[in-house]
PDB file of C-alpha atoms in Angstrom:
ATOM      1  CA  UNK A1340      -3.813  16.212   5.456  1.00 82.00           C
ATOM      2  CA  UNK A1341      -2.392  14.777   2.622  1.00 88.00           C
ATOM      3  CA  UNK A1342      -5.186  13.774  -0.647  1.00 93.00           C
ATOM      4  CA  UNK A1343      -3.561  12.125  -3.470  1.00 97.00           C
ATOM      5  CA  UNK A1344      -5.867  12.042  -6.993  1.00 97.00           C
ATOM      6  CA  UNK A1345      -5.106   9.534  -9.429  1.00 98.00           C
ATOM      7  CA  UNK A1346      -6.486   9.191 -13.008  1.00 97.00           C
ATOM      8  CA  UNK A1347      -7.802   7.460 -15.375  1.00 97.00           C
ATOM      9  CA  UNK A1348      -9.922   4.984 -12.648  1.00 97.00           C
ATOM     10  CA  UNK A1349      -9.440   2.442 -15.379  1.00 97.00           C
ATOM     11  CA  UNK A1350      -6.891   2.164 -18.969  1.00 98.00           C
ATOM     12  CA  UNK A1351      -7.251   0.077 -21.671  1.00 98.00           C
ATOM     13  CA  UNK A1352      -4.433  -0.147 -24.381  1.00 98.00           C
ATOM     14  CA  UNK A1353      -3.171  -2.463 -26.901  1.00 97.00           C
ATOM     15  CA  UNK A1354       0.374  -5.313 -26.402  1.00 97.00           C
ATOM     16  CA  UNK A1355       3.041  -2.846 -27.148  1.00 97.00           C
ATOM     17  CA  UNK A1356       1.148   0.485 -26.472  1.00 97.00           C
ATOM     18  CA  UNK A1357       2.149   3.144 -23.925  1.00 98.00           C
ATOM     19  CA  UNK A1358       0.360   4.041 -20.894  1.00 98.00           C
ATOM     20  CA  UNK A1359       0.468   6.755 -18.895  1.00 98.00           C
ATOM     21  CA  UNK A1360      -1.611   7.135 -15.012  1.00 98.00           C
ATOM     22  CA  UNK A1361      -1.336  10.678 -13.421  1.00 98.00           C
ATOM     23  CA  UNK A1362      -1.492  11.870  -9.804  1.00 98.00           C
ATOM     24  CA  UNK A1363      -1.836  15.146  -8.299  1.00 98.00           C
ATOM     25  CA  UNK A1364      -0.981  15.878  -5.097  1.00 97.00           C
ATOM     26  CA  UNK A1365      -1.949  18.188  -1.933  1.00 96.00           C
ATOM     27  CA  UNK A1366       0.619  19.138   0.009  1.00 94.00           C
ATOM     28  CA  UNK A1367       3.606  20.906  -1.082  1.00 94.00           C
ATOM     29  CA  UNK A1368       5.833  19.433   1.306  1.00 93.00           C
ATOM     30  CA  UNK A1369       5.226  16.089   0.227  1.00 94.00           C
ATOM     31  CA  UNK A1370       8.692  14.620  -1.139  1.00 92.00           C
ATOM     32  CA  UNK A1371       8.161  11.062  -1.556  1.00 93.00           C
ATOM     33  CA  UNK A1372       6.518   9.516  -4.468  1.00 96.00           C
ATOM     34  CA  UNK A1373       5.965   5.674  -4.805  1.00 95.00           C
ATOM     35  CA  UNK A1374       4.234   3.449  -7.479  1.00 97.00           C
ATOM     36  CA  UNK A1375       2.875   0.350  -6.847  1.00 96.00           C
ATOM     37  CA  UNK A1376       1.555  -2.971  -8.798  1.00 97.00           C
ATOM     38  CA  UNK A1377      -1.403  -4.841  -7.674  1.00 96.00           C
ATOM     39  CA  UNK A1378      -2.366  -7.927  -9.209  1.00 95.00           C
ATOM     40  CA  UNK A1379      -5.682  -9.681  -7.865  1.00 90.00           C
ATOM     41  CA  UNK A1380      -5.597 -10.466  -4.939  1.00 89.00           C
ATOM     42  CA  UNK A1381      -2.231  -9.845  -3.910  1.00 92.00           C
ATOM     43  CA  UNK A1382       0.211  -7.783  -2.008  1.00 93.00           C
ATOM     44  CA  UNK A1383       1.055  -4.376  -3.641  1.00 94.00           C
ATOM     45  CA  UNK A1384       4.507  -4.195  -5.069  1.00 93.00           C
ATOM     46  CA  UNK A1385       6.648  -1.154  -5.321  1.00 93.00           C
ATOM     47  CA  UNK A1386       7.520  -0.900  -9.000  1.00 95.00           C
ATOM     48  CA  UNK A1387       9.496   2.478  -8.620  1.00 95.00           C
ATOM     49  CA  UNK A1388       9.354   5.634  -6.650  1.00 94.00           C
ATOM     50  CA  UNK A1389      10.808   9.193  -6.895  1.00 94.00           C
ATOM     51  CA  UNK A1390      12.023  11.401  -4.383  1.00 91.00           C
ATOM     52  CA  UNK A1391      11.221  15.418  -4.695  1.00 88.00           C
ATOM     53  CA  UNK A1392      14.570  16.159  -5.519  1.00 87.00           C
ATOM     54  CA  UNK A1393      14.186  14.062  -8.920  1.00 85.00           C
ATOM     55  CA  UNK A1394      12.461  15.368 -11.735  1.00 92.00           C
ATOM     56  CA  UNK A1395      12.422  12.001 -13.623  1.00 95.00           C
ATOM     57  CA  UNK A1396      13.801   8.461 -13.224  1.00 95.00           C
ATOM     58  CA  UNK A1397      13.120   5.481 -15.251  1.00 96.00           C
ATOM     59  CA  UNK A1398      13.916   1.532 -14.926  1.00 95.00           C
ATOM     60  CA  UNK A1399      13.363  -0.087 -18.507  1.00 96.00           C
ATOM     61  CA  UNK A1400      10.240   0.414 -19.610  1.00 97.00           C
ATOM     62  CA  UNK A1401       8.854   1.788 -16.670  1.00 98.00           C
ATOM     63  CA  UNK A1402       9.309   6.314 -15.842  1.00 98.00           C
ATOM     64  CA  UNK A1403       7.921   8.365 -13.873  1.00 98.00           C
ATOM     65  CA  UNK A1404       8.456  12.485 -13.942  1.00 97.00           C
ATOM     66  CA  UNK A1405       7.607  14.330 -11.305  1.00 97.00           C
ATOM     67  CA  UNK A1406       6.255  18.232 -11.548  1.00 96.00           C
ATOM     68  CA  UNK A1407       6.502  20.179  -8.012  1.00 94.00           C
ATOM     69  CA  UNK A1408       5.713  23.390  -9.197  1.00 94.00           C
ATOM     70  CA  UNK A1409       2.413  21.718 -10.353  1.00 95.00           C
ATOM     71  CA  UNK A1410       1.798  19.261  -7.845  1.00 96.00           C
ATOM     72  CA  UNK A1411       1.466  16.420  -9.944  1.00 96.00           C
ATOM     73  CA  UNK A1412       3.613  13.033 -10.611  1.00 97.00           C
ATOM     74  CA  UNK A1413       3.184  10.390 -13.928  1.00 98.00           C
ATOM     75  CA  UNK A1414       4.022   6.765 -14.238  1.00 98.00           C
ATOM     76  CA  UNK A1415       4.973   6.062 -17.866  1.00 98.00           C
ATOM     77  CA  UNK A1416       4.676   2.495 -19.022  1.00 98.00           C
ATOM     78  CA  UNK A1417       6.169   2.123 -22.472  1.00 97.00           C
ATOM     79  CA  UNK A1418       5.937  -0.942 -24.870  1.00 98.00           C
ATOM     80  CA  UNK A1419       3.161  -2.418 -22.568  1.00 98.00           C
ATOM     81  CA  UNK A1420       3.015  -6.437 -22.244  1.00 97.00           C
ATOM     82  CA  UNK A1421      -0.185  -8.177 -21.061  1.00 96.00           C
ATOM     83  CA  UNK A1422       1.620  -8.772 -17.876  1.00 96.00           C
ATOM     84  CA  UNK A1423       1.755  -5.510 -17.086  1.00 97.00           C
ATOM     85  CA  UNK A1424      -2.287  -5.550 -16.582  1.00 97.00           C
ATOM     86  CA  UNK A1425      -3.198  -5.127 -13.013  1.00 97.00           C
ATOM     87  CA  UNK A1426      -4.196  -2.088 -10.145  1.00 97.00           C
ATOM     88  CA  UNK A1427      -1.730   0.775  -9.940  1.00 98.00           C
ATOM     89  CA  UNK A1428      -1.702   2.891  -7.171  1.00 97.00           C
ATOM     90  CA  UNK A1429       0.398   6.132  -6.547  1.00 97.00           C
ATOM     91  CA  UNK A1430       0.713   6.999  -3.117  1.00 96.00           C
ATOM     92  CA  UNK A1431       2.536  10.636  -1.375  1.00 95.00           C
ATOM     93  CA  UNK A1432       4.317  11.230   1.802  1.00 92.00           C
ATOM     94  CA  UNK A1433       6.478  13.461   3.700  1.00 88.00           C
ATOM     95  CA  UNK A1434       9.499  12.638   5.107  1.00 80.00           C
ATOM     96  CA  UNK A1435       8.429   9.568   7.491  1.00 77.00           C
ATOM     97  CA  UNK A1436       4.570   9.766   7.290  1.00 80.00           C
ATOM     98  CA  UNK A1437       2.439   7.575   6.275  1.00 88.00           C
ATOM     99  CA  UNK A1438       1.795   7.186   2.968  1.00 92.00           C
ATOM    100  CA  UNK A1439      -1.749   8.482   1.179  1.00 93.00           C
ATOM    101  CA  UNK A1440      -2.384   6.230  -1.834  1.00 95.00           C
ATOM    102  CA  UNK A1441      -3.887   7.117  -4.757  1.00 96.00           C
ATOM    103  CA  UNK A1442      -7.476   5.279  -5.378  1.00 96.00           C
ATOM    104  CA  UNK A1443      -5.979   3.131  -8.186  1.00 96.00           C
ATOM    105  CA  UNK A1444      -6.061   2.574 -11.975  1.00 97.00           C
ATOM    106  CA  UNK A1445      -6.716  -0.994 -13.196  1.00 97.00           C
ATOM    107  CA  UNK A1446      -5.088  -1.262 -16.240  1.00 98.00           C
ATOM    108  CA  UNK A1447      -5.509  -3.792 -18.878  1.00 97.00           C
ATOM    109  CA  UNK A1448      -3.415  -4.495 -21.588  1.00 97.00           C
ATOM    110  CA  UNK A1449      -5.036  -6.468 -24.399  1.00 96.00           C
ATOM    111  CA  UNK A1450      -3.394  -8.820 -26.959  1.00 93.00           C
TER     112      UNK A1450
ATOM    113  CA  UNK B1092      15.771  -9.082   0.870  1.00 61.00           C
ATOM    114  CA  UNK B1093      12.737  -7.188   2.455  1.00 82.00           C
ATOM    115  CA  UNK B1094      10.557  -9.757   2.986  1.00 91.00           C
ATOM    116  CA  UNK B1095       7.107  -9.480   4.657  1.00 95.00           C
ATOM    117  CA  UNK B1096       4.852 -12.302   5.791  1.00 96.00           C
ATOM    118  CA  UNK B1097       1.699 -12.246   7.335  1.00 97.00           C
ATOM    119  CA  UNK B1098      -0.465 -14.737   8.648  1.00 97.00           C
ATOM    120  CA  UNK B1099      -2.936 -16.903   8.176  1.00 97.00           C
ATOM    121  CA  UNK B1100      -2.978 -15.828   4.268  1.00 96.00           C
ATOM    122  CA  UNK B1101      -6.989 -16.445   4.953  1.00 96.00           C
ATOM    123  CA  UNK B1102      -9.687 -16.686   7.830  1.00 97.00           C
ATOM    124  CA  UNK B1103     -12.944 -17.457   8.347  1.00 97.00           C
ATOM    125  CA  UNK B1104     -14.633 -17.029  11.208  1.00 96.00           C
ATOM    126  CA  UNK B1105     -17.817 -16.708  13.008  1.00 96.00           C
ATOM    127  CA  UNK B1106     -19.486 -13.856  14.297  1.00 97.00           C
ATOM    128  CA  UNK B1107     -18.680 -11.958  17.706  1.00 96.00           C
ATOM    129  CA  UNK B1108     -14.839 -13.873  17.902  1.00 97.00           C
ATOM    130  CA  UNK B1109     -11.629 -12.462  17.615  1.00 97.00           C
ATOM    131  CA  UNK B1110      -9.268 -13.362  14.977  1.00 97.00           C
ATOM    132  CA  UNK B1111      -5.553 -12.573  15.121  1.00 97.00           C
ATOM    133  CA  UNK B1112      -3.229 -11.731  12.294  1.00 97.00           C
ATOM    134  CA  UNK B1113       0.104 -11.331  12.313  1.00 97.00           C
ATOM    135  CA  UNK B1114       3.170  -9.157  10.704  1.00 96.00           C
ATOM    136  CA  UNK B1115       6.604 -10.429  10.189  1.00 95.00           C
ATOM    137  CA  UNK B1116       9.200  -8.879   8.807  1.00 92.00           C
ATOM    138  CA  UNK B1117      11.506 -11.706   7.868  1.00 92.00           C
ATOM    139  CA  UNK B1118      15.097 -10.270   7.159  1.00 87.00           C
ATOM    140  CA  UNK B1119      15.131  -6.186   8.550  1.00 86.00           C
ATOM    141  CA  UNK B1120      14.011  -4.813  11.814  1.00 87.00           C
ATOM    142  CA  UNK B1121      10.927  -2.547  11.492  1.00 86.00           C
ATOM    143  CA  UNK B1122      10.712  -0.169  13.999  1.00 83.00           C
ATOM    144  CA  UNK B1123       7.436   0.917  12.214  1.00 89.00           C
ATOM    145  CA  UNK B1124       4.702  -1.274  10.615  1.00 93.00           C
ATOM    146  CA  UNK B1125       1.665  -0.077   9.019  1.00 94.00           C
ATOM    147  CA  UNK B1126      -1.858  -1.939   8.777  1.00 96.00           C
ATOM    148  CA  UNK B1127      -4.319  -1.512   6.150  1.00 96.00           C
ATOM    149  CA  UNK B1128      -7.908  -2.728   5.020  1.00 96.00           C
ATOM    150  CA  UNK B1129      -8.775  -2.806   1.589  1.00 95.00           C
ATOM    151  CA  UNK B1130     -12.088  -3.872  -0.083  1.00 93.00           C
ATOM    152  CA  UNK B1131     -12.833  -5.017  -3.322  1.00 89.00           C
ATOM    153  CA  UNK B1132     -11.760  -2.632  -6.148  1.00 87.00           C
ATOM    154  CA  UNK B1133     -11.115  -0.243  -3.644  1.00 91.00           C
ATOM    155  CA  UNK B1134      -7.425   1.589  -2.786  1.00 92.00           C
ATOM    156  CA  UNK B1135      -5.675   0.192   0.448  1.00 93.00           C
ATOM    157  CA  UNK B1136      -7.551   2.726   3.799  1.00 93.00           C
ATOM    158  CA  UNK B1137      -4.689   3.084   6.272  1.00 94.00           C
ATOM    159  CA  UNK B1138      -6.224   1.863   9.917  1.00 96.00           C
ATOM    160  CA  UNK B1139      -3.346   2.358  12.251  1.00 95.00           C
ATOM    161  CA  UNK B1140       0.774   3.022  12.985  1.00 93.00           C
ATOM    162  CA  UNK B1141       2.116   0.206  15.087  1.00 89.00           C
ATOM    163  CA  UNK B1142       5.313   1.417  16.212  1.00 86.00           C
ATOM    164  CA  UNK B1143       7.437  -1.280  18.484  1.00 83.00           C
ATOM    165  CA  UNK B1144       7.565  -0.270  21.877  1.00 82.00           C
ATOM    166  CA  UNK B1145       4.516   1.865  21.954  1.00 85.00           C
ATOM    167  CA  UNK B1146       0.768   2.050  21.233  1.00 89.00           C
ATOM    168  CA  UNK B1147      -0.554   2.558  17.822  1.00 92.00           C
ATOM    169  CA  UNK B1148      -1.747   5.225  16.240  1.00 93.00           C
ATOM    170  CA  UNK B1149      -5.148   4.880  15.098  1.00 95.00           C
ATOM    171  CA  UNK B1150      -6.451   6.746  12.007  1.00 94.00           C
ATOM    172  CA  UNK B1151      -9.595   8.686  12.044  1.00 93.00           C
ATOM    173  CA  UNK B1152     -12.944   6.726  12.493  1.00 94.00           C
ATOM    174  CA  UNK B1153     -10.825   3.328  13.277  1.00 95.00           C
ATOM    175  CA  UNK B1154     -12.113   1.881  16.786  1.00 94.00           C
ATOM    176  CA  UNK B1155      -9.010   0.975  18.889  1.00 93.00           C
ATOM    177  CA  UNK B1156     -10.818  -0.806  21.220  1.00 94.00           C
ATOM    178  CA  UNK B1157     -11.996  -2.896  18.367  1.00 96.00           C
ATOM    179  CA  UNK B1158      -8.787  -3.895  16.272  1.00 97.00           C
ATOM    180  CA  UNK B1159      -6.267  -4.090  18.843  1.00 96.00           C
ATOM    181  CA  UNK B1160      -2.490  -3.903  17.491  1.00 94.00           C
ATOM    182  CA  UNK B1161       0.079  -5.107  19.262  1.00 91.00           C
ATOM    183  CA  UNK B1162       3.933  -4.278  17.905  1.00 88.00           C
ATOM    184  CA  UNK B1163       5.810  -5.686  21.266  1.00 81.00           C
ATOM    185  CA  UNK B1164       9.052  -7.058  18.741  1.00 88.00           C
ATOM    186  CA  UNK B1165      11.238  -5.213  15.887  1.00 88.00           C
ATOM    187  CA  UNK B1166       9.997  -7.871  13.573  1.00 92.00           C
ATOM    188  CA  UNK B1167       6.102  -8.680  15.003  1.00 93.00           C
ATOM    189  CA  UNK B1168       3.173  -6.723  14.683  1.00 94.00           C
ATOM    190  CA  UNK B1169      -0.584  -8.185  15.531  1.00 95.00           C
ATOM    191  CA  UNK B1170      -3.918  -6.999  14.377  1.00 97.00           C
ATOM    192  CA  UNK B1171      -6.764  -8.252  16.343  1.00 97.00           C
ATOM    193  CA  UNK B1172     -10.255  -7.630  15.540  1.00 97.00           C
ATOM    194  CA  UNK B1173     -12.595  -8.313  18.043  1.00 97.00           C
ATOM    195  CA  UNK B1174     -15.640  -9.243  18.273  1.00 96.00           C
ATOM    196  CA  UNK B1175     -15.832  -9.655  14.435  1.00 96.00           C
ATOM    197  CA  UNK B1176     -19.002  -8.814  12.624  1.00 96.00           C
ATOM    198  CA  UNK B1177     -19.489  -9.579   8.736  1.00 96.00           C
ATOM    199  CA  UNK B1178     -18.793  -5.714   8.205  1.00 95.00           C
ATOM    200  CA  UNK B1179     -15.064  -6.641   9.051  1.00 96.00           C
ATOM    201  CA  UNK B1180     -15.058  -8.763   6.210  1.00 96.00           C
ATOM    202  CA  UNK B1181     -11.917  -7.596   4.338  1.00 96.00           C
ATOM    203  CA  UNK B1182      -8.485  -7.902   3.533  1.00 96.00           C
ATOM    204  CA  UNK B1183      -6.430  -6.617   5.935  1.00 97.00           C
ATOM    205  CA  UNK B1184      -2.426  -5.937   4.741  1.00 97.00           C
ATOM    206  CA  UNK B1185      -0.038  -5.127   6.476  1.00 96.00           C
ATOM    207  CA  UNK B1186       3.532  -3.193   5.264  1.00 94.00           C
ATOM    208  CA  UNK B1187       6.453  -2.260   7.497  1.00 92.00           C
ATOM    209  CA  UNK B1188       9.354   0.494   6.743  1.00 86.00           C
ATOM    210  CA  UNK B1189      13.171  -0.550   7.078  1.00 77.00           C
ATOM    211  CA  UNK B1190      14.186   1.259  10.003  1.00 67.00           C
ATOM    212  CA  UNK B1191      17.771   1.153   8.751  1.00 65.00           C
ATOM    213  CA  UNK B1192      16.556   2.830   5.462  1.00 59.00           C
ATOM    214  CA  UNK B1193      17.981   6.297   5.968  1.00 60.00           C
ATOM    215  CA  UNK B1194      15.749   8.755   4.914  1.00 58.00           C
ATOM    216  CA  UNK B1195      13.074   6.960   2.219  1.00 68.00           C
ATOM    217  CA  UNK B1196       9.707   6.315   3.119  1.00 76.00           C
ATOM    218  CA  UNK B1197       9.825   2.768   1.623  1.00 83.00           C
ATOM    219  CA  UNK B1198       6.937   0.271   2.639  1.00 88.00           C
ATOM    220  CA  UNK B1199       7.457  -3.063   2.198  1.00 90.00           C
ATOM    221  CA  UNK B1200       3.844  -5.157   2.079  1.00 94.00           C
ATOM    222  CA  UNK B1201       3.107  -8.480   3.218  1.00 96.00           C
ATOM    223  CA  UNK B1202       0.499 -10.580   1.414  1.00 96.00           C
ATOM    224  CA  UNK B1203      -2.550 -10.384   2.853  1.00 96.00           C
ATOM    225  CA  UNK B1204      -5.168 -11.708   4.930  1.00 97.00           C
ATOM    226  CA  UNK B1205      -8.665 -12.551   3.745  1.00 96.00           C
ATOM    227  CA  UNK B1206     -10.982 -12.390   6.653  1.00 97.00           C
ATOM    228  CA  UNK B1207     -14.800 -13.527   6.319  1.00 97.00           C
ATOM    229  CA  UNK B1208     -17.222 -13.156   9.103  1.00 97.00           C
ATOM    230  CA  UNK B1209     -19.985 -15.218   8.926  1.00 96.00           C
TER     231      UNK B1209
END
């Protein structure tokens, strides 16, 4: 099956930094790649996604690029806000599977 | 629009009962609704496909005799764990996929349920 890696585990950066979280993926055939935001204790929230046929697609200050011929797929947070702080998670599918989900990168954005 | 609830938001219960949680979606028809267990600081562990009309499909090492999902509307799916031992102690969400969404895989997630076994 699918097995979805996601890095760093955690991020620190400084109000008005960039951050960047990176998954690889498994299977080629994969085509579907969503982002989510957890905050404590809450339901995740897709924040973006990016189908296989994409390369890149951004929404303000939030991007993600995806590389097929690599297997892997970024989320870029730019001009980071201490708002943005909470658990990311990437997660892969194909077609209508389920998704596999990343194990998450708590980010924290500082002040 | 794409709205999930779930419910209760929180349970605590004893050991060896059953506790029932339940999956809305409030304003699509989900033909397919997904349950999942996550533990503290850990990524969300898919348990089972609930897909309306017909039994789940249980991922690997998930007993089905032991959570019980029941999907018999386009908008309602249960999860019942029975027989709940402090192990179960989790949060259990729940996400369902717009059945009208053409071809994207998008999962919408509902907020949660703490459960605590005493």
């Amino acid at each position: 099956g699918e097995n979805v890696e996601q890095h760093p585990s955690t991020l620190s950066v400084q109000e008005g930094d960039s951050a960047v979280i990176k998954c690889t993926y498994s299977d080629s055939a994969s085509n579907y790649f969503p982002w989510y935001k957890q905050e404590l204790g809450k339901r995740p929230q897709l924040i973006i996604d990016i189908r296989s046929n994409v390369g890149e697609k951004k929404d303000q200050r939030i991007a993600v690029t995806l590389n097929k011929t690599a297997k892997h797929f970024s989320l870029h947070i730019t001009e980071t806000q201490p708002e943005d702080s909470a658990v990311y998670f990437c997660a892969a599918s194909i077609g209508w599977s389920t998704l596999t989900f990343g194990k998450g990168t708590m980010l924290l954005v500082s002040p | 629009g794409a709205v999930v609830s779930q419910h209760p938001s929180w349970v605590i219960c004893k050991s060896g009962t059953s506790v029932k949680i339940e999956c809305r979606s409030l304003d699509f028809q989900a033909t397919t609704m997904f349950w999942y267990r996550q533990f503290p600081k850990q990524s969300l562990m898919l348990m089972a496909t609930s897909n309306e009309g017909s039994k789940a499909t249980y991922e690997q090492g998930v007993e089905k005799d032991k959570f019980l999902i029941n999907h018999a509307s386009l908008t309602l799916s249960t999860l019942t764990v029975t027989s709940a031992h402090p192990e179960d102690s989790s949060f259990y969400i729940c996400s369902a996929r717009d059945g009208a969404g053409g071809q994207i895989n998008e999962q919408f997630f509902g907020p949660g349920t703490r459960l605590t076994v005493l």
